[in-house]
Short mmCIF file of C-alpha atoms in Angstrom, two decimals:
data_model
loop_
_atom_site.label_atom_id
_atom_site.label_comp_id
_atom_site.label_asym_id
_atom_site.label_seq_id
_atom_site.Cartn_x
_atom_site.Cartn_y
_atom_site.Cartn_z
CA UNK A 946 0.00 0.00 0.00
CA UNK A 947 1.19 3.14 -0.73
CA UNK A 948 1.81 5.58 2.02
CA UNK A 949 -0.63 8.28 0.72
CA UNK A 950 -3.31 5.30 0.58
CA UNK A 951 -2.36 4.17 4.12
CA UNK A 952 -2.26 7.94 5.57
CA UNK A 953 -6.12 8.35 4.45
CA UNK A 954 -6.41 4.53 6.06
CA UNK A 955 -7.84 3.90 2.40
CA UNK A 956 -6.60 0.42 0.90
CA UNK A 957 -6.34 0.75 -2.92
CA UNK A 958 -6.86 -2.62 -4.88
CA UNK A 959 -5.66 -2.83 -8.27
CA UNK A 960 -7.72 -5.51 -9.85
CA UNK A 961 -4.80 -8.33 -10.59
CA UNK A 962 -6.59 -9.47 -14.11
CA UNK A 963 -6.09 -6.09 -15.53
CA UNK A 964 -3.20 -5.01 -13.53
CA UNK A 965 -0.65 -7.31 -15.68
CA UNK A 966 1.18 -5.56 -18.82
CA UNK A 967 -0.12 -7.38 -21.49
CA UNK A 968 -3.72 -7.44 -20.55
CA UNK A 969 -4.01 -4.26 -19.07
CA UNK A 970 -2.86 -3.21 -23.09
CA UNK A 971 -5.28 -5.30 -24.61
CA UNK A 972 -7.89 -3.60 -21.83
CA UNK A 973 -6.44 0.21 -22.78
CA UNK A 974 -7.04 -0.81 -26.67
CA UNK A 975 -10.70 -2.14 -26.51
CA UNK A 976 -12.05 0.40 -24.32
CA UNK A 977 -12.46 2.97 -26.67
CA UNK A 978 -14.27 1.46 -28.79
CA UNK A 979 -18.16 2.35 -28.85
CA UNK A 980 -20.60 0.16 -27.14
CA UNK A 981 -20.97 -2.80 -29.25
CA UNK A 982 -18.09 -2.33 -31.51
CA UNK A 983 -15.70 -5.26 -32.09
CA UNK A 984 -12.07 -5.60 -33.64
CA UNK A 985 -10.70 -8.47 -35.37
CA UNK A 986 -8.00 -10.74 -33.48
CA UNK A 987 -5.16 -10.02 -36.28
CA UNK A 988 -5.89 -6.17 -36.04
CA UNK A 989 -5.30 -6.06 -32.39
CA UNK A 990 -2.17 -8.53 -32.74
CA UNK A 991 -0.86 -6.12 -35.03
CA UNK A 992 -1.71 -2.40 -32.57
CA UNK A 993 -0.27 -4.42 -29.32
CA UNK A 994 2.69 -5.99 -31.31
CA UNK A 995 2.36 -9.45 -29.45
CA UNK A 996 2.43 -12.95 -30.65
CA UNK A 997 -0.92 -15.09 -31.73
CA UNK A 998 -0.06 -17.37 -28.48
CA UNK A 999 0.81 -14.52 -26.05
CA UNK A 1000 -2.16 -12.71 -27.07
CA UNK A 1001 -4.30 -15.72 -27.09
CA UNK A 1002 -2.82 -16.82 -23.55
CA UNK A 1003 -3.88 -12.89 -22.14
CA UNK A 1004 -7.52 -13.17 -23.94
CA UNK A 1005 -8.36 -16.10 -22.36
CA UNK A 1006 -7.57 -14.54 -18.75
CA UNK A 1007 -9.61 -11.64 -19.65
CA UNK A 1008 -12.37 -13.84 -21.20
CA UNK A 1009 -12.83 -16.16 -18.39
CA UNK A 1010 -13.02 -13.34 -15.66
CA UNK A 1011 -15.78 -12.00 -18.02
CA UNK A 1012 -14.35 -9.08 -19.45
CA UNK A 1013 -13.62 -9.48 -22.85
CA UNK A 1014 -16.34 -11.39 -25.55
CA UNK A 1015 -14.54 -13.39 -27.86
CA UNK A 1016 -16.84 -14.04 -31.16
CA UNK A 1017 -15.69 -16.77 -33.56
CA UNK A 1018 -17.56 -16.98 -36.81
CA UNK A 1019 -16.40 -17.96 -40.49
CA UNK A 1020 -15.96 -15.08 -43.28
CA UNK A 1021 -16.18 -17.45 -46.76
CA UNK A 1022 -14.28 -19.96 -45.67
CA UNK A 1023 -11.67 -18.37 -43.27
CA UNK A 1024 -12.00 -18.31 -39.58
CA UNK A 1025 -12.35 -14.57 -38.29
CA UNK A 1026 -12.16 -14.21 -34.40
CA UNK A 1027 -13.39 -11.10 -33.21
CA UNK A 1028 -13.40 -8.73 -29.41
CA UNK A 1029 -14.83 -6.65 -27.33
CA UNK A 1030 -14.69 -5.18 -23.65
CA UNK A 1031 -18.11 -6.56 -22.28
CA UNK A 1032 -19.97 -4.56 -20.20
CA UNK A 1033 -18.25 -5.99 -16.61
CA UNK A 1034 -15.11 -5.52 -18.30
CA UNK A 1035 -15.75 -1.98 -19.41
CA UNK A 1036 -16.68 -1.41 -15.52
CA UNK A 1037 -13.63 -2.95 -14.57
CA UNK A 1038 -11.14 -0.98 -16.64
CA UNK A 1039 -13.32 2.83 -15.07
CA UNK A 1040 -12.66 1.11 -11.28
CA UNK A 1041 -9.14 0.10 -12.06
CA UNK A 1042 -8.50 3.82 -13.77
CA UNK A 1043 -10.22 5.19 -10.46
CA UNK A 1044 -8.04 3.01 -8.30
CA UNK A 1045 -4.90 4.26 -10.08
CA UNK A 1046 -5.43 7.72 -10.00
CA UNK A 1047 -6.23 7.39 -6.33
CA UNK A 1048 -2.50 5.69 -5.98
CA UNK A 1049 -0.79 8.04 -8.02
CA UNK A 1050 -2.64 11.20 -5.98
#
């Protein structure tokens, strides 16, 4: 705890699903996008610069804590796997934010 949380005897919990680098990156890059709004697996590969298995490892983490949807469908004949920050997870990222700025002061 940090000593500005323990002088207002407030406890600050970072949530430990976002709180890791990778995730907390693929958190930062769904969030803005509008209610509803998805992005393709290979686009977000490509923004966060990570590998199909590191990425895939990270999505799962987010997906089973509920905070990322994870849509698999077929365009033609080619697999397309697509995301989005549910609505838990969007409330997640705004308390984690909150928690962070009440860390940093």
């Amino acid at each position: 705890m940090s000593p500005r949380a323990q002088a207002s005897g407030a406890a600050v919990e970072l949530d430990p699903v976002i709180h890791a680098a990778a995730r907390l990156k693929v958190v930062a890059s769904l969030a803005p996008l509008a209610e509803g709004d998805r992005i393709s697996f290979p686009r977000l590969q490509e923004l966060l610069e990570m590998t199909a298995g590191n990425l895939s490892t990270h999505l799962r983490k987010l997906e089973d804590a509920g905070y990322v949807e994870v849509t698999k469908s077929h365009q033609g004949r080619t697999p397309a796997t697509h995301l989005r920050l549910t609505p838990t997870g969007r409330a997640a990222f705004d308390t984690y934010r909150a928690a962070l700025r009440a860390l940093l002061g």
